PDB file of C-alpha atoms and ligand atoms in Angstrom:
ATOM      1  CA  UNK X   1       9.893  11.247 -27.218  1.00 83.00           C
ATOM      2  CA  UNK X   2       7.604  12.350 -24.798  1.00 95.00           C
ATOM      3  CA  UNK X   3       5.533  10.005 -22.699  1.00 98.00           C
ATOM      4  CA  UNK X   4       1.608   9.663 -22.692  1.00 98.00           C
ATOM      5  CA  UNK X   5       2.117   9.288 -19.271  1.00 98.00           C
ATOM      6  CA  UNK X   6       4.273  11.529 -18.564  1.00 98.00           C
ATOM      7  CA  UNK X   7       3.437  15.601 -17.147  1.00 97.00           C
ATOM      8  CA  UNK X   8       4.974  16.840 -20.226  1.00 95.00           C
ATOM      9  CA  UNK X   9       2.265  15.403 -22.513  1.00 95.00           C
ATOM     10  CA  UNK X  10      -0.641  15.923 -19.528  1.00 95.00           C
ATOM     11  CA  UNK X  11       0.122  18.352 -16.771  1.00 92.00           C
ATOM     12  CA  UNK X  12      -3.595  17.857 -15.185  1.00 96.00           C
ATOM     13  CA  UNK X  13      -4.201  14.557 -12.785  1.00 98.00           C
ATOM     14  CA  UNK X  14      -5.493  11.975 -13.908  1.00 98.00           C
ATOM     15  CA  UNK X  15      -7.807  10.793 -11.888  1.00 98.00           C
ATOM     16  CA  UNK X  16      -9.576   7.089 -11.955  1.00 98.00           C
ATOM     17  CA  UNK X  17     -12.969   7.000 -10.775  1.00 98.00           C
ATOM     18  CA  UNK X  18     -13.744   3.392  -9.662  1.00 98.00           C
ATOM     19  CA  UNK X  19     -17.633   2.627  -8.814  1.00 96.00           C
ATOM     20  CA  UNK X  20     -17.220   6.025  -7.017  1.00 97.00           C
ATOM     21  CA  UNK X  21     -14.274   6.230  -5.134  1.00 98.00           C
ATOM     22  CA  UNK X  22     -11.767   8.798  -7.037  1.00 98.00           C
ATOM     23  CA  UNK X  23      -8.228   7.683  -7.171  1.00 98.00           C
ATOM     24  CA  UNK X  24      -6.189  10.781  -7.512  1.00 98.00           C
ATOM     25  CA  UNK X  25      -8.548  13.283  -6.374  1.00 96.00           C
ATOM     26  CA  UNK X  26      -6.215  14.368  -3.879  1.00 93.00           C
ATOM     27  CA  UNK X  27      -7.593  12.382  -0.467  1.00 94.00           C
ATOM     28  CA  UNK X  28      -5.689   9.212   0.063  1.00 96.00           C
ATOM     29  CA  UNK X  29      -7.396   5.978  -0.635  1.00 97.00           C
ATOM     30  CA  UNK X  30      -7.270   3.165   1.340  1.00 98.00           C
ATOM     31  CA  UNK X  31      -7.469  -0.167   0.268  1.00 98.00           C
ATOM     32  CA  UNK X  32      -7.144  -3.208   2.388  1.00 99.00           C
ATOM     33  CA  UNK X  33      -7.573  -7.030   2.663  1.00 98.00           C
ATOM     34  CA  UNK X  34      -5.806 -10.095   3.405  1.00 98.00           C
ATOM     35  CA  UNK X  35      -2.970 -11.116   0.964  1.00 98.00           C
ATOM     36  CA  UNK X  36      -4.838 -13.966  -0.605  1.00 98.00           C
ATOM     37  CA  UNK X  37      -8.312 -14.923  -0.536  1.00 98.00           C
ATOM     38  CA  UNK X  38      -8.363 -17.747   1.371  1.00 98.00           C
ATOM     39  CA  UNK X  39     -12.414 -18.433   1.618  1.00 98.00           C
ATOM     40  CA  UNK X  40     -15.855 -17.556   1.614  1.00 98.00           C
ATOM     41  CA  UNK X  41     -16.266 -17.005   5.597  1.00 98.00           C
ATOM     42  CA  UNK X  42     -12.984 -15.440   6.388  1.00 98.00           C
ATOM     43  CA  UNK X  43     -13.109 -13.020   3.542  1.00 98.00           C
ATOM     44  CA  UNK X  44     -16.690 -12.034   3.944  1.00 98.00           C
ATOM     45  CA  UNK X  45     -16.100 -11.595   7.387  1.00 98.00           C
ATOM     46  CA  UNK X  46     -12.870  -9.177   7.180  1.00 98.00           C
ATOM     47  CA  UNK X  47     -14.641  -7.285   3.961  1.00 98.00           C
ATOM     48  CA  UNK X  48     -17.494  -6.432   6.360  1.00 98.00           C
ATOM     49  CA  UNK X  49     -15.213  -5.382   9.114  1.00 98.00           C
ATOM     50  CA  UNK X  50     -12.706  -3.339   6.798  1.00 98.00           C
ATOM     51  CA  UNK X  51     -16.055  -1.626   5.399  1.00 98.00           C
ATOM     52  CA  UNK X  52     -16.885  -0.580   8.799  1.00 98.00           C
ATOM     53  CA  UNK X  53     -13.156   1.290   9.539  1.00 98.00           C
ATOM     54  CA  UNK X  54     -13.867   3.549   6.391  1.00 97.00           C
ATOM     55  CA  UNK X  55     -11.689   0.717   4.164  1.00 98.00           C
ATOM     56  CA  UNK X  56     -12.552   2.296  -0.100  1.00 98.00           C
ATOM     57  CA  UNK X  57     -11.197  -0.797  -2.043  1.00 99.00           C
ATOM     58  CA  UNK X  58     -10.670  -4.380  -0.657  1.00 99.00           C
ATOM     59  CA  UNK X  59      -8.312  -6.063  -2.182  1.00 99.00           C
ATOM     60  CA  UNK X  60      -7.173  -9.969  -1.837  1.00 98.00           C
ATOM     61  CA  UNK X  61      -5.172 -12.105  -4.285  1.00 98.00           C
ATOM     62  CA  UNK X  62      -6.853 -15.109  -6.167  1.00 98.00           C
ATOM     63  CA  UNK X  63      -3.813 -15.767  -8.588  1.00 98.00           C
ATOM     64  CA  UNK X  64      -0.603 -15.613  -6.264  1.00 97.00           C
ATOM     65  CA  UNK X  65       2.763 -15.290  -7.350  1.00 95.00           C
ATOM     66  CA  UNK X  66       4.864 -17.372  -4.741  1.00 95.00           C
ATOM     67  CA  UNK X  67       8.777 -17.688  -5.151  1.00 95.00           C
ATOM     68  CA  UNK X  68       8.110 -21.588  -4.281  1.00 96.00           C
ATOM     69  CA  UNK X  69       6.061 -23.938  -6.520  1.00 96.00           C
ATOM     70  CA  UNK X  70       4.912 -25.731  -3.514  1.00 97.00           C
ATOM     71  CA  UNK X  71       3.759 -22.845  -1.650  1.00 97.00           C
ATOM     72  CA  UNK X  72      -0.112 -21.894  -1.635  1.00 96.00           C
ATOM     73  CA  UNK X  73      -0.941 -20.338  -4.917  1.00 97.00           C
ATOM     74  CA  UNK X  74      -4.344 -19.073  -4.514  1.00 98.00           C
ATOM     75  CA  UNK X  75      -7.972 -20.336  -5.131  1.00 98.00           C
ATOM     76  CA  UNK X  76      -7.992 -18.876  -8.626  1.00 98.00           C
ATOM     77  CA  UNK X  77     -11.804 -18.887 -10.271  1.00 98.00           C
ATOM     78  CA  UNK X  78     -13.411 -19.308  -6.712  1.00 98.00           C
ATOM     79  CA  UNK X  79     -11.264 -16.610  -5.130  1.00 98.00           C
ATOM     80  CA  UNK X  80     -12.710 -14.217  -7.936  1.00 98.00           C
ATOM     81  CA  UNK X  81     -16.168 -15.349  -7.099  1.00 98.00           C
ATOM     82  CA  UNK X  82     -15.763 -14.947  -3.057  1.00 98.00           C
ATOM     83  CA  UNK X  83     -14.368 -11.558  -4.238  1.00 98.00           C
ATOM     84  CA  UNK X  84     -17.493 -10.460  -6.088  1.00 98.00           C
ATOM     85  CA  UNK X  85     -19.439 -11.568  -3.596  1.00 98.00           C
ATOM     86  CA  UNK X  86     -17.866  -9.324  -1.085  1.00 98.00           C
ATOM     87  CA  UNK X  87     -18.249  -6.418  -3.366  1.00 98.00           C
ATOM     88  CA  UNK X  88     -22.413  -7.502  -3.701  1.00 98.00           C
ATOM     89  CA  UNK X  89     -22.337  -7.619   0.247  1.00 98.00           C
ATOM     90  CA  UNK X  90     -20.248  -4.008   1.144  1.00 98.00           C
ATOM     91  CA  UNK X  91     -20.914  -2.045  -2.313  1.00 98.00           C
ATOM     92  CA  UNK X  92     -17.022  -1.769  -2.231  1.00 98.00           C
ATOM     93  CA  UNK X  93     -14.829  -2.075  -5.003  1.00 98.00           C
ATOM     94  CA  UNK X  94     -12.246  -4.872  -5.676  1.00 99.00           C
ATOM     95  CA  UNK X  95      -8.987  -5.245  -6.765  1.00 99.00           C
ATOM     96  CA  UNK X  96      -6.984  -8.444  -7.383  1.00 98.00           C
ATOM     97  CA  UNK X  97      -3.824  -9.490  -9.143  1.00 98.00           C
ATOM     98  CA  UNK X  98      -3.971 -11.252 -13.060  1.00 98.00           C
ATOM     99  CA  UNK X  99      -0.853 -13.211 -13.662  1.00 98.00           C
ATOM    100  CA  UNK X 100      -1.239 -14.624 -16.948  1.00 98.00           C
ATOM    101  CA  UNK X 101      -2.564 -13.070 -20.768  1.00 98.00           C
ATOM    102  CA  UNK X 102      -4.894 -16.506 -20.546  1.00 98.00           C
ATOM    103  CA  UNK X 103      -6.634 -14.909 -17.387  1.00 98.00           C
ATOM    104  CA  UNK X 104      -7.200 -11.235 -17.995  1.00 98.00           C
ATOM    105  CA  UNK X 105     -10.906 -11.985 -19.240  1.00 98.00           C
ATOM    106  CA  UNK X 106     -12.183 -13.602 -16.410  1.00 98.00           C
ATOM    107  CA  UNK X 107     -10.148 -11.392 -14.082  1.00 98.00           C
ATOM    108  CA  UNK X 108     -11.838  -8.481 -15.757  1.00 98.00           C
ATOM    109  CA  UNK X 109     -15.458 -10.312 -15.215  1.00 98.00           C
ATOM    110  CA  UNK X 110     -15.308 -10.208 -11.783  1.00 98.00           C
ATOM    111  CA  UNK X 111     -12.336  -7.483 -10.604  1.00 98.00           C
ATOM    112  CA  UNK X 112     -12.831  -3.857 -10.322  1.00 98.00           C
ATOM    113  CA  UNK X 113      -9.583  -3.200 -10.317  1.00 99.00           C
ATOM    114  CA  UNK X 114      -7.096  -5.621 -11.903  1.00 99.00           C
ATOM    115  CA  UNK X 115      -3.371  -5.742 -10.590  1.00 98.00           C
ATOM    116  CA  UNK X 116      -0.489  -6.286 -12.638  1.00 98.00           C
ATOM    117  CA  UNK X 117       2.468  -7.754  -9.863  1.00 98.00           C
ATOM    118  CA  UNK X 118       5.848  -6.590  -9.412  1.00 98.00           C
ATOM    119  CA  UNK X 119       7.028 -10.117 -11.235  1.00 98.00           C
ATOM    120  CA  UNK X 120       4.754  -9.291 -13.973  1.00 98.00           C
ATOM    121  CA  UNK X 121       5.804  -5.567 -14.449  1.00 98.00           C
ATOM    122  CA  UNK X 122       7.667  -6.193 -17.376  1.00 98.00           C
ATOM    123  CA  UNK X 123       5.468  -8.953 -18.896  1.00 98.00           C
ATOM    124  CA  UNK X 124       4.639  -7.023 -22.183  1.00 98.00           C
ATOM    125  CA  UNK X 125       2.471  -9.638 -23.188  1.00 98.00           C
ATOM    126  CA  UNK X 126       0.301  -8.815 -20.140  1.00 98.00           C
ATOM    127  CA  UNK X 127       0.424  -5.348 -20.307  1.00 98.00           C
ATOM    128  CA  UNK X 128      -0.808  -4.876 -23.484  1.00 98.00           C
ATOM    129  CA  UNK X 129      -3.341  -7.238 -23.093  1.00 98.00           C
ATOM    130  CA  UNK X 130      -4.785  -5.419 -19.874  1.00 98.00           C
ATOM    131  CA  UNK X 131      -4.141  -2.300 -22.119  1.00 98.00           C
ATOM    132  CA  UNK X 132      -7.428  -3.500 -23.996  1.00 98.00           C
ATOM    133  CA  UNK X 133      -9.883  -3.689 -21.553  1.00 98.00           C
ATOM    134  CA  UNK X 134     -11.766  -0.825 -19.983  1.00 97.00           C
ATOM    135  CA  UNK X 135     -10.998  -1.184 -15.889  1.00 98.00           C
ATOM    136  CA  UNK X 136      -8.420   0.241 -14.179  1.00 98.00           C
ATOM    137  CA  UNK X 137      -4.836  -1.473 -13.661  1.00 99.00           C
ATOM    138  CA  UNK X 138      -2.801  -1.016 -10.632  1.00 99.00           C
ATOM    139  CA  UNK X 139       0.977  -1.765 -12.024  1.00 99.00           C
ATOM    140  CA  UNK X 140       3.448  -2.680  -9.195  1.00 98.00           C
ATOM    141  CA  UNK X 141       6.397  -1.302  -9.568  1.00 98.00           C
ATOM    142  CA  UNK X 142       9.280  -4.183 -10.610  1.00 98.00           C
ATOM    143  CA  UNK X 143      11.003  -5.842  -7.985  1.00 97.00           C
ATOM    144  CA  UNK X 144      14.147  -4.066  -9.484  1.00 97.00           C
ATOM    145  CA  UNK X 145      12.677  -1.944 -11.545  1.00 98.00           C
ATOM    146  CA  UNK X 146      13.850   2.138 -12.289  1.00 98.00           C
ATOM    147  CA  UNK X 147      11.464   4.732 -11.972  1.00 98.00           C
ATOM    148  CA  UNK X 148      11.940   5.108 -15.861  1.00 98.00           C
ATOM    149  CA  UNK X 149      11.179   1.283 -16.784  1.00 98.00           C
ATOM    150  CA  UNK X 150       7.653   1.679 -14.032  1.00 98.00           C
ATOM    151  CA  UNK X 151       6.858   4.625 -16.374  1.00 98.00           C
ATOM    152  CA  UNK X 152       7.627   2.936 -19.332  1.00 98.00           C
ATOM    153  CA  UNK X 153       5.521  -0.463 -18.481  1.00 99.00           C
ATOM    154  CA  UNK X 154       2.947   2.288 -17.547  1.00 99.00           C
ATOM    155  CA  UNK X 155       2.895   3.359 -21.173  1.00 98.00           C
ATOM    156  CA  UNK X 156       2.303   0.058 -22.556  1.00 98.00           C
ATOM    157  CA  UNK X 157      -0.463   0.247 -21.034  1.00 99.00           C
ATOM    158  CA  UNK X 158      -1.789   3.435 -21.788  1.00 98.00           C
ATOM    159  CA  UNK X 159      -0.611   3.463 -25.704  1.00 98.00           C
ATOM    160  CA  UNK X 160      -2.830  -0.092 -25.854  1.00 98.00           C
ATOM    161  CA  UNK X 161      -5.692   2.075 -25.438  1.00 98.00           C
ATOM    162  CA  UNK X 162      -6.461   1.916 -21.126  1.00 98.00           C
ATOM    163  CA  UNK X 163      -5.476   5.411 -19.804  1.00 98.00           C
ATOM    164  CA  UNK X 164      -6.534   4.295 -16.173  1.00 98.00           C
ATOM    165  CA  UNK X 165      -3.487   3.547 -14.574  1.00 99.00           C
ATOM    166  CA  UNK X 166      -2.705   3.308 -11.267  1.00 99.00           C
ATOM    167  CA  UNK X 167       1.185   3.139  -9.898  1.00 99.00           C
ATOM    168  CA  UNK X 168       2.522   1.442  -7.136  1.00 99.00           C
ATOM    169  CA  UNK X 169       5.405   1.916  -5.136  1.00 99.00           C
ATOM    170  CA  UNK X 170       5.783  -1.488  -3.114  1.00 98.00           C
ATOM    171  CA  UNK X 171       9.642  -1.553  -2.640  1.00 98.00           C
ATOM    172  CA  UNK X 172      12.490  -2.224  -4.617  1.00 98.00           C
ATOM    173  CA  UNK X 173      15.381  -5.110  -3.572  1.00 98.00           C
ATOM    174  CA  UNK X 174      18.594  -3.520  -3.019  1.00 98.00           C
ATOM    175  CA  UNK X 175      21.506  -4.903  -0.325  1.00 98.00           C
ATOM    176  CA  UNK X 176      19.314  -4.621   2.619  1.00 98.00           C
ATOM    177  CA  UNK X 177      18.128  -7.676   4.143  1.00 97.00           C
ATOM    178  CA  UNK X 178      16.696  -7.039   7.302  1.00 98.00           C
ATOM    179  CA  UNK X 179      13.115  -5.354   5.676  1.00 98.00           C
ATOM    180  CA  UNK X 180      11.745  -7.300   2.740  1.00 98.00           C
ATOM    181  CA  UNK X 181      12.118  -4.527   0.241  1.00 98.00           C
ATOM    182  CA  UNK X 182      13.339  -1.173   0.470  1.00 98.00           C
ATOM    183  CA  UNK X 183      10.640   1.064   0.220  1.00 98.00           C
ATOM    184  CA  UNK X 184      11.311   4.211  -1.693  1.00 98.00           C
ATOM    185  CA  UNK X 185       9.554   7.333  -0.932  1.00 98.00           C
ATOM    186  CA  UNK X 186      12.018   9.290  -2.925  1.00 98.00           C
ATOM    187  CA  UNK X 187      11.371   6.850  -5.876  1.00 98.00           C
ATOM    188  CA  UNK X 188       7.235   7.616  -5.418  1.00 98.00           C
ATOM    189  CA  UNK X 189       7.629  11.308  -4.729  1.00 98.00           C
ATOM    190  CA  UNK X 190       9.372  11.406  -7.809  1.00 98.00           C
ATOM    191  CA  UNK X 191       7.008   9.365  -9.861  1.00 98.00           C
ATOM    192  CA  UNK X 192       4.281  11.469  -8.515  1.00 98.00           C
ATOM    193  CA  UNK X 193       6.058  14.601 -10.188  1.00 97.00           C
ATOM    194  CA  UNK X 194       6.616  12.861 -13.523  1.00 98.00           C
ATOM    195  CA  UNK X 195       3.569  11.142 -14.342  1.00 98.00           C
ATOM    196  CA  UNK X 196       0.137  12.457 -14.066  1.00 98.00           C
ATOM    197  CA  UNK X 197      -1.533   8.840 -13.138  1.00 98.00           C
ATOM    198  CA  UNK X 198      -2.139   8.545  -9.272  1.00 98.00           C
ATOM    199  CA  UNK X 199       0.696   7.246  -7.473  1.00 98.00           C
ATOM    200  CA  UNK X 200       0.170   4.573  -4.472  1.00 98.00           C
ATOM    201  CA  UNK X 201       2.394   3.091  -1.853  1.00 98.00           C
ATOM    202  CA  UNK X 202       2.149  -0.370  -0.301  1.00 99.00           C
ATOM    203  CA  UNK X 203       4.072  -0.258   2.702  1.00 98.00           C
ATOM    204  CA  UNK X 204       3.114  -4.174   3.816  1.00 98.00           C
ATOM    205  CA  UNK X 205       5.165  -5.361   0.697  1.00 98.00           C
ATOM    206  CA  UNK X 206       7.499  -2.688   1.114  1.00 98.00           C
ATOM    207  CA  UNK X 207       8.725  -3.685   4.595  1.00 98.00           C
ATOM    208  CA  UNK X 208       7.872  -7.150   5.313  1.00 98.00           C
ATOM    209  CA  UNK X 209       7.511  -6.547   8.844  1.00 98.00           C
ATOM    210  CA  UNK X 210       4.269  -5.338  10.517  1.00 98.00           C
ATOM    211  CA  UNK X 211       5.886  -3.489  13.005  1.00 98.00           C
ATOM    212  CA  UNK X 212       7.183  -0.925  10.437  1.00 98.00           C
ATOM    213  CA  UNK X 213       3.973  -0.807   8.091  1.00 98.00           C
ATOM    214  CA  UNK X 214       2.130   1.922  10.023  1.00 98.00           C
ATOM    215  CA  UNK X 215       4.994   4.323  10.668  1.00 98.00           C
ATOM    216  CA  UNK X 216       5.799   4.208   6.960  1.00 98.00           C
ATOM    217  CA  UNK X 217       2.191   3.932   5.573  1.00 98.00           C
ATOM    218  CA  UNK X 218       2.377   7.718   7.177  1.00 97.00           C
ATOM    219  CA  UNK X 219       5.066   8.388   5.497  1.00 97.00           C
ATOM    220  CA  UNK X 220       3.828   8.036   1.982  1.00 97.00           C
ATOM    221  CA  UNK X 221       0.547   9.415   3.177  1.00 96.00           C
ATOM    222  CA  UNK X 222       2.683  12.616   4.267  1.00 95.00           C
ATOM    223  CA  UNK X 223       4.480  12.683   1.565  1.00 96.00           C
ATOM    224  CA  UNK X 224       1.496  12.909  -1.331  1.00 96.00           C
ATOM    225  CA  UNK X 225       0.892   9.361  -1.897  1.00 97.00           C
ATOM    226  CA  UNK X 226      -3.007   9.187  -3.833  1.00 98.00           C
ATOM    227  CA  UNK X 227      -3.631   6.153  -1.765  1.00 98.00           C
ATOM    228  CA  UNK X 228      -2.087   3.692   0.271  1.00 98.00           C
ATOM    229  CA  UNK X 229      -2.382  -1.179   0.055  1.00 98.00           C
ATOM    230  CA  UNK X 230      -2.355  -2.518   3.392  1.00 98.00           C
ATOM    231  CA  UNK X 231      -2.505  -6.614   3.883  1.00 98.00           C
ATOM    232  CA  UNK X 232      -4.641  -7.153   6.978  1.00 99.00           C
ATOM    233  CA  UNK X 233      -5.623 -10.511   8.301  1.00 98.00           C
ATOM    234  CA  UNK X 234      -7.395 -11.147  11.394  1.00 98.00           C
ATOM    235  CA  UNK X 235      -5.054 -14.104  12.611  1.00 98.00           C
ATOM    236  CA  UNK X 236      -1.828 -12.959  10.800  1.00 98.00           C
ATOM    237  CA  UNK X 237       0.598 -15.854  12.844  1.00 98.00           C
ATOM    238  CA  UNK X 238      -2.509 -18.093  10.417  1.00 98.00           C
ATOM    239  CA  UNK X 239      -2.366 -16.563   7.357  1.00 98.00           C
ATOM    240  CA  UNK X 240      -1.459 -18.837   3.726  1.00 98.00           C
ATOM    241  CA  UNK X 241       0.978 -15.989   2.696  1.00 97.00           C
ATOM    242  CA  UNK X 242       2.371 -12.716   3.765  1.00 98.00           C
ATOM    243  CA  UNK X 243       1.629 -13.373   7.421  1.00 98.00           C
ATOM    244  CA  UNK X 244       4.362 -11.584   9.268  1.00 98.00           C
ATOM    245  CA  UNK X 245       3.832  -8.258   7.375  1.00 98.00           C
ATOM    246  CA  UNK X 246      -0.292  -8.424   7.822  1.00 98.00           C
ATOM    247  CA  UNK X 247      -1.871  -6.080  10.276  1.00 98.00           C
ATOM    248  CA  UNK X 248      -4.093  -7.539  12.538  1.00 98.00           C
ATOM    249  CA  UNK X 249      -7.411  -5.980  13.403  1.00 98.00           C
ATOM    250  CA  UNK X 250      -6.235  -3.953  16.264  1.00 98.00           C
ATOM    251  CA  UNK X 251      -3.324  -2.554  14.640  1.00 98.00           C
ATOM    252  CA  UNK X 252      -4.794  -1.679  11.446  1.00 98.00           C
ATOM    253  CA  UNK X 253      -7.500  -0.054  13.238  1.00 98.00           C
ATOM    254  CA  UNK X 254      -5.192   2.139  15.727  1.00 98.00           C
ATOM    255  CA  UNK X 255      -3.610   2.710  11.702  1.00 98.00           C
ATOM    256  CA  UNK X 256      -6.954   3.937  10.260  1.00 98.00           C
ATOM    257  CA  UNK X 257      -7.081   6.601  13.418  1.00 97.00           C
ATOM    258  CA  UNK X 258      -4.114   7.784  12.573  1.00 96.00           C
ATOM    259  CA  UNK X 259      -4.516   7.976   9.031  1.00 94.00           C
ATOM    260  CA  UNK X 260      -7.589  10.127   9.111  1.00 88.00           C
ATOM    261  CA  UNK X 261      -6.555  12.323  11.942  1.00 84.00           C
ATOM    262  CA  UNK X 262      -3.587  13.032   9.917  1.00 78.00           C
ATOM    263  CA  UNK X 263      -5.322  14.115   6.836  1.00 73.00           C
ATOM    264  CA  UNK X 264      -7.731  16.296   8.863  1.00 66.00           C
ATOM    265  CA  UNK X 265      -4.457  17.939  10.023  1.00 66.00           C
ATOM    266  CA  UNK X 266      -3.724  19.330   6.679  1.00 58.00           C
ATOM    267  CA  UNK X 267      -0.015  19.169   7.284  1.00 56.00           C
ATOM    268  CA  UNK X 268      -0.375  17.363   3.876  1.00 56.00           C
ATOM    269  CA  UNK X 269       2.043  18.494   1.076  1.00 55.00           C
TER     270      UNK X 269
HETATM  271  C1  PEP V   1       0.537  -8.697  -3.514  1.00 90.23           C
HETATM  272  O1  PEP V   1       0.048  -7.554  -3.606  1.00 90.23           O
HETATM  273  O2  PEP V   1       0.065  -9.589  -2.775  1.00 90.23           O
HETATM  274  C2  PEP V   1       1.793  -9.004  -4.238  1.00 90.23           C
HETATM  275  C3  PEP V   1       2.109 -10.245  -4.595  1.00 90.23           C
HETATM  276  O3  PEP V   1       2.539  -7.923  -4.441  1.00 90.23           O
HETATM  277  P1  PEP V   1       3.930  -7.707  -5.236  1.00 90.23           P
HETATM  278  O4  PEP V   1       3.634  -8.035  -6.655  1.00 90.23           O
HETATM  279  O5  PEP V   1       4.206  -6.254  -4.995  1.00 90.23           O
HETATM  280  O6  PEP V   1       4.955  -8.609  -4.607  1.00 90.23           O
HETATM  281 MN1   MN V   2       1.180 -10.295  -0.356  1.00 90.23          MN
END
């Protein structure tokens, strides 16, 4: 059977228009924030300051997944609102991770953008449920998921009625221990060739190690990638969650350089 989301049903991009900013369109997107929102000030401040770099979506988690129960979990409801409020202050959009079926409603209310995690890829429940409303998902590929079972979760999606999909390659667990996740480019190249939905990388997840985001951020960027998630926190050694693999200001600025002279050297597949 052939796939909605697949070339063979679609051969033309799809691609997701989000309060202006085109997903797909063939320029990378960049979109940026902290791992969690972790308040008003310090997200207000970094959304302002990731505006100013050229930042297109910010992004910042209100319902965390964290392998420990004791481990901070998010602000839930008031993350959502600090989130909207940042979108009312730079006029960007937002994207931000729904865990739970219960949620999706009031995720929807105040998100742009809603994100499905890579625990979550294979939550059918959820997927069809975000498959009903009419915003944009950005599905994370599983922790050990195959190209084929991304795709497929993808399709839950898109048969429940919500065509506006949006992939993400974030790394995939395999023996390796010293990075986080092993990112595969091969695995997003290929996904970019079988599906028509835009294809993202997330090279903070995908690493673990802030010394190797950049380098492989321009990797993916090289290699076709429709956009690119980069955590970024201004005190990363500070940070509730993801510290060692956030960018601090410096670095993700000296990034941003790099990113854009790099697309304006059209070396770009
Ligand atoms: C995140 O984006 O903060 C996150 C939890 O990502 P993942 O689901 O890829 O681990
Ligand atoms: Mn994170």
């Amino acid at each position: 059977m052939e796939l909605k989301v697949g070339r063979k049903k679609k051969n033309t991009k799809t691609v997701i228009n989000v309060k202006g900013v085109e997903i797909g369109a063939g320029e990378p997107i960049i979109i940026a924030g902290p791992c969690a929102v972790e308040g008003e000030e310090l997200y207000l401040d970094e959304a302002q300051f990731l505006k100013s770099l050229g930042v297109e979506i910010l992004r910042g988690g209100a319902f965390k997944p964290r392998t420990s129960p004791y481990a901070f979990s998010g602000l839930g409801v008031e993350g959502l609102k600090i989130l909207a409020q940042a979108r009312e202050i730079t006029g960007l959009p937002v994207v931000t991770e729904v865990m739970d079926p219960r949620d999706v409603e009031i995720v929807a209310e105040y998100a742009d953008i809603l994100q499905i995690g890579s625990r979550n890829m294979q939550n059918f429940t959820l997927l069809k449920e975000v498959g009903l409303i009419k915003k944009p998902i950005l599905l994370k590929r599983g922790l050990a998921a195959t190209i084929k079972e991304w795709l497929l979760a993808a399709e839950y999606i898109v048969d429940s009625g919500n065509e506006q999909v949006i992939l993400c390659e974030r790394g995939i667990r395999t023996f390796e221990d010293y990075t986080r996740n092993t990112f595969d480019l091969a695995g997003m190249v290929a996904a970019l060739d079988l599906t028509h939905l835009p294809v993202i990388a997330d090279p903070s997840h995908a690493t673990g190690r802030r010394e190797l985001v950049g380098r492989v951020a321009l990797g993916a960027v090289a290699a076709g990638a429709d956009g690119i998630m980069l955590e970024v926190h201004p005190r990363p050694e500070e940070a509730l969650s993801d510290g060692r693999q956030s960018l601090d200001y410096n670095e993700f600025k000296k990034l941003m350089d790099k990113i854009k002279g790099f697309k304006s050297q059209s070396i770009l597949l």
